[in-house]
Amino acid sequence: MKYIANLKMIASLLMMLAIAGSAAFAQQAVESPYKIKQVYVPEEKRPAVEYRMEQLPFKNAGGQLPTHEGENFQINISGQNVKAPDDAKRMVSTFLESLKSPLRVDKDIRLGINATTAKSDATYIDEQIRLGKQTTMERLKKEMKDVSTSSDNMLNELGNELKQQSNLTISIFRFDQYFEDIIIDNTAISINNRNQNEFVSLLGKFYNTVKPTNRKALSLKEATVKAMAQIRKENKLEELKATNKGEIVLLPYADGFKFTWKTEVSSDGPYQVWIDAETGKVLQLLPLFFFDRAKGLVFNPDPNSPTRELTFEVDAPAGGVYTLRLTGVLTLTNDGTDGTAGVVTVADDGSGTANFNVAPINGTTIERTSQAGYNGQFQQVNAFANISFERQIYMLLGSEVFPALTVSVNDNNPCGFGINNACSSMAFGIGGATTGNSVACSQLFNSAIDGTVIAHEFGHGLNGLQYGVGGGTITGSMNEGLADFWACTNFNTDIFGGWWAHNCPAPVQSGFVPRQAEATDIFPDRNSGGGSNQIHSAGQITAWAQWSSRQGMNDATSFGTLGINMNTIKAMTTAGVGILNDGSSKAIHDSNQDLLKQLAPLYQSSRLIHKLLAGYARAGIFLSPKDAIIDIDHSYLNRASAAGPVFTVWTGDDYTFAGNNVVTSGALPFNTQFQIELANDEAFAVNHITSAWLGGVASAAGGTATYTMPVADWNTLKAGTDIYYRVTTRDGAGGNSRSSVQPGNNFLGVDVPVGRAAINGTGTKDCSCSASASTSSSTMALVPLLPLVGLIVYRRRKTKKV
Ligand SMILES: [Zn+2]
């Protein structure tokens, strides 16, 4: 029970710090509250391979080939279609032969997954685009005197792009690698065909040479008995169950491969465990569940902030009564910790709607059970309604169909770690602050009342569902970071768990709650590797990359949120193939870069790709070590403004790797010089202005610099309707040139559209004018905040019988 003692000690440390008024919580080391400590494979040591893109017989191909055996790679080929398994087999054969690999399709490389992703709902998307255009125009009219037709044109262009993206489905052909008849763990080559797009990716990892370094001597049962004894001993654990279901796999291990029983055990939740088939030793052990807990500080969205009414489906009434339940979809259970028993029901009033938005169910006295008029039923409707709503939206955006889900609320020990937790198994702790009167940071409120916690846990379900389509590996930090992103994007807030942890006043960086997606969440700074707490902390890199992309897209159009949500759902289906999951800095980096590699092809014909790349660059994640990324501070410029826009440029990684560890000293990859080009037209023919080669690139979020358009250039360009922009970067010796038109060193194998900003206002004639001229064209317009949901409500439409 060592971990409990440690947690107690930390709680008291936190209290002491709180008393001292210190903000140093992030400095506290915290042990993983998983009952079983994770076991990671050692770093692989593999020989170098020398492949060149020119070896490949594909036209218009970009990307990166492996530089050593088993290294993750991705190439992208435009103008291609792979429609059937036989086409996919031919492409993989051609690929391997061109690299002179001895591996053969159907023998060493076998088709394992052949799936096509779900489709977005066209009617829903159309309506959202229409509303988004309208909202953007309204916003611009408040900001500028005259909104020009060029703004209208740009919005139409972006709307058409989004429409096209929404039509996209992805066909996935995943080929697993085998040695004799044994599958090699987490080793596959996938072909992803983006239907309607003629844009194919070929990615994953493979080993040309496979030599096992142990023997298959133990049966699954024999191996499991030995492994369980080891796990019990090392974790001082009594409660441990084996499933006795498993398969033998070949696990890439150090410089060899080990025959391994891959099975599951369970204690506080399920864990996947890889057991040496010769010795019974645990070689790798990873949790299959995620939990979220807090102790930190927060700030305080009012628990009584505006509620909203949501509609959702429940079963038809039985015996004149509606219950919060939709058979085959969502079942609610109430653990009753606050003394409230049973699942909420309402009488059928004959209207055809089950109205749960009635007293006393909708009473909002929910903070502490000791309050007069405390209402324990609200949490049930809150959890049920929010999950129903999010489930429906994700499926409209094109997620797979969710399996039936059971959700429990009002728990006193939801994840096995006490009352102040919530779990990806959809168990929501009621929190020690709600059942008691504590004001301590370590005591949380009811997790089922905070919509961001509900969205985070359900987000884990979405992540698993979508990564599962292509069989990719989702690392712990990616899973947490994306779950935070889903929490934030659903509620249009950059804070996760604010109400849950509102005993304390500020976001923390330690991995506890509340967490904020913010500009300091940069790789490798937020990356500590290792245990569960660290995965929450390192996950903030993902949350910030996604949130920052979303902000940029929303500056360009009010349907930016819709676009990033939809494309992330699609991108997850092809993500994670062959991605290492060992908690190392490299794994954290690679899993983030991998998601970007899946998103970029979806934006390859959209100008919003620059918002995507800039968002990830702000989090220190790039497609290639040297790059050229540019962003403008506002997509809509005001001709009446005296000053021109400001650009931010990123030039690549400000870190390297030594094995799986990150290095931030010595020579760093990022380019040190940049040159910006501007013009009034897409072809850079009208008023084409080229800056000098500029320096001043500093390590910040990657190599970063800013550039303010000189006033003389602004005066020339603002006479036009639009400004188009691009950047070229190079190293100190003038080599390694990179262009924003070919991001990631031509990763996509095709040029992307350049950046564009629309100019508004009627020019100098309408302005006499210093009084009305703003000093800058470019206040970053953020999305107006929607009312944060405190929660909710409940009207129910009767389920139609099918
Ligand atoms: Zn989580």
CSV table of N, CA, C and O in Angstrom, one decimal, residues 328-329 387 390-396 399-405 458-466 569:
chain,number,residue,atom,x,y,z
A,328,GLY,N,-29.3,-0.6,-25.4
A,328,GLY,CA,-28.3,-0.9,-26.4
A,328,GLY,C,-27.4,0.3,-26.7
A,328,GLY,O,-26.4,0.2,-27.5
A,329,VAL,N,-27.7,1.4,-26.0
A,329,VAL,CA,-26.9,2.6,-26.2
A,329,VAL,C,-26.2,3.1,-24.9
A,329,VAL,O,-25.0,3.2,-24.8
A,387,ILE,N,-23.5,12.9,-22.4
A,387,ILE,CA,-22.9,11.8,-23.2
A,387,ILE,C,-23.7,11.5,-24.4
A,387,ILE,O,-23.2,11.3,-25.5
A,390,GLU,N,-22.9,14.3,-27.0
A,390,GLU,CA,-21.6,14.2,-27.7
A,390,GLU,C,-21.5,13.0,-28.6
A,390,GLU,O,-20.9,13.0,-29.7
A,391,ARG,N,-22.1,11.9,-28.1
A,391,ARG,CA,-22.2,10.7,-28.9
A,391,ARG,C,-22.8,10.9,-30.3
A,391,ARG,O,-22.3,10.5,-31.3
A,392,GLN,N,-23.9,11.7,-30.3
A,392,GLN,CA,-24.6,12.0,-31.5
A,392,GLN,C,-23.8,12.9,-32.4
A,392,GLN,O,-23.7,12.7,-33.6
A,393,ILE,N,-23.2,13.9,-31.8
A,393,ILE,CA,-22.4,14.9,-32.6
A,393,ILE,C,-21.2,14.1,-33.2
A,393,ILE,O,-20.9,14.3,-34.4
A,394,TYR,N,-20.5,13.3,-32.5
A,394,TYR,CA,-19.3,12.6,-33.0
A,394,TYR,C,-19.7,11.7,-34.2
A,394,TYR,O,-19.0,11.6,-35.2
A,395,MET,N,-20.9,11.1,-34.1
A,395,MET,CA,-21.3,10.2,-35.2
A,395,MET,C,-21.8,11.0,-36.4
A,395,MET,O,-21.5,10.7,-37.5
A,396,LEU,N,-22.3,12.2,-36.2
A,396,LEU,CA,-22.7,13.1,-37.3
A,396,LEU,C,-21.4,13.6,-38.0
A,396,LEU,O,-21.4,13.8,-39.2
A,399,SER,N,-17.7,9.6,-36.9
A,399,SER,CA,-17.1,8.6,-36.0
A,399,SER,C,-17.8,7.3,-36.3
A,399,SER,O,-18.9,7.2,-36.9
A,400,GLU,N,-17.1,6.2,-35.9
A,400,GLU,CA,-17.8,4.9,-36.0
A,400,GLU,C,-18.9,4.9,-35.0
A,400,GLU,O,-19.0,5.8,-34.1
A,401,VAL,N,-19.8,3.8,-35.0
A,401,VAL,CA,-20.9,3.7,-34.1
A,401,VAL,C,-20.4,3.3,-32.8
A,401,VAL,O,-19.6,2.3,-32.7
A,402,PHE,N,-20.8,4.0,-31.7
A,402,PHE,CA,-20.3,3.6,-30.4
A,402,PHE,C,-21.0,2.3,-29.9
A,402,PHE,O,-22.2,2.1,-30.1
A,403,PRO,N,-20.2,1.5,-29.2
A,403,PRO,CA,-20.8,0.4,-28.6
A,403,PRO,C,-21.7,0.8,-27.4
A,403,PRO,O,-21.6,1.9,-26.9
A,404,ALA,N,-22.5,-0.1,-26.9
A,404,ALA,CA,-23.4,0.2,-25.8
A,404,ALA,C,-22.5,0.5,-24.6
A,404,ALA,O,-21.4,-0.1,-24.4
A,405,LEU,N,-22.9,1.5,-23.8
A,405,LEU,CA,-22.1,2.0,-22.8
A,405,LEU,C,-22.9,2.0,-21.4
A,405,LEU,O,-24.0,2.3,-21.4
A,458,PHE,N,-15.5,10.4,-21.8
A,458,PHE,CA,-16.2,9.9,-23.0
A,458,PHE,C,-15.2,10.1,-24.2
A,458,PHE,O,-15.2,9.3,-25.2
A,459,GLY,N,-14.4,11.1,-24.2
A,459,GLY,CA,-13.4,11.3,-25.2
A,459,GLY,C,-12.4,10.1,-25.3
A,459,GLY,O,-12.0,9.8,-26.4
A,460,HIS,N,-12.1,9.5,-24.1
A,460,HIS,CA,-11.2,8.3,-24.2
A,460,HIS,C,-11.9,7.2,-25.0
A,460,HIS,O,-11.3,6.5,-25.8
A,461,GLY,N,-13.3,7.2,-24.9
A,461,GLY,CA,-14.0,6.2,-25.6
A,461,GLY,C,-13.9,6.5,-27.1
A,461,GLY,O,-13.7,5.6,-28.0
A,462,LEU,N,-14.1,7.7,-27.5
A,462,LEU,CA,-14.0,8.2,-28.9
A,462,LEU,C,-12.6,7.8,-29.4
A,462,LEU,O,-12.4,7.3,-30.5
A,463,ASN,N,-11.5,8.2,-28.6
A,463,ASN,CA,-10.2,7.9,-29.1
A,463,ASN,C,-10.0,6.4,-29.4
A,463,ASN,O,-9.4,6.0,-30.4
A,464,GLY,N,-10.4,5.6,-28.5
A,464,GLY,CA,-10.2,4.1,-28.6
A,464,GLY,C,-11.0,3.6,-29.8
A,464,GLY,O,-10.5,2.8,-30.6
A,465,LEU,N,-12.2,4.1,-30.0
A,465,LEU,CA,-13.1,3.7,-31.1
A,465,LEU,C,-12.4,4.0,-32.4
A,465,LEU,O,-12.3,3.2,-33.4
A,466,GLN,N,-11.8,5.2,-32.6
A,466,GLN,CA,-11.3,5.7,-33.8
A,466,GLN,C,-9.9,5.1,-34.1
A,466,GLN,O,-9.6,4.7,-35.2
A,569,ILE,N,-11.4,13.4,-35.9
A,569,ILE,CA,-12.1,12.1,-35.8
A,569,ILE,C,-11.6,11.2,-37.0
A,569,ILE,O,-11.4,10.0,-36.8
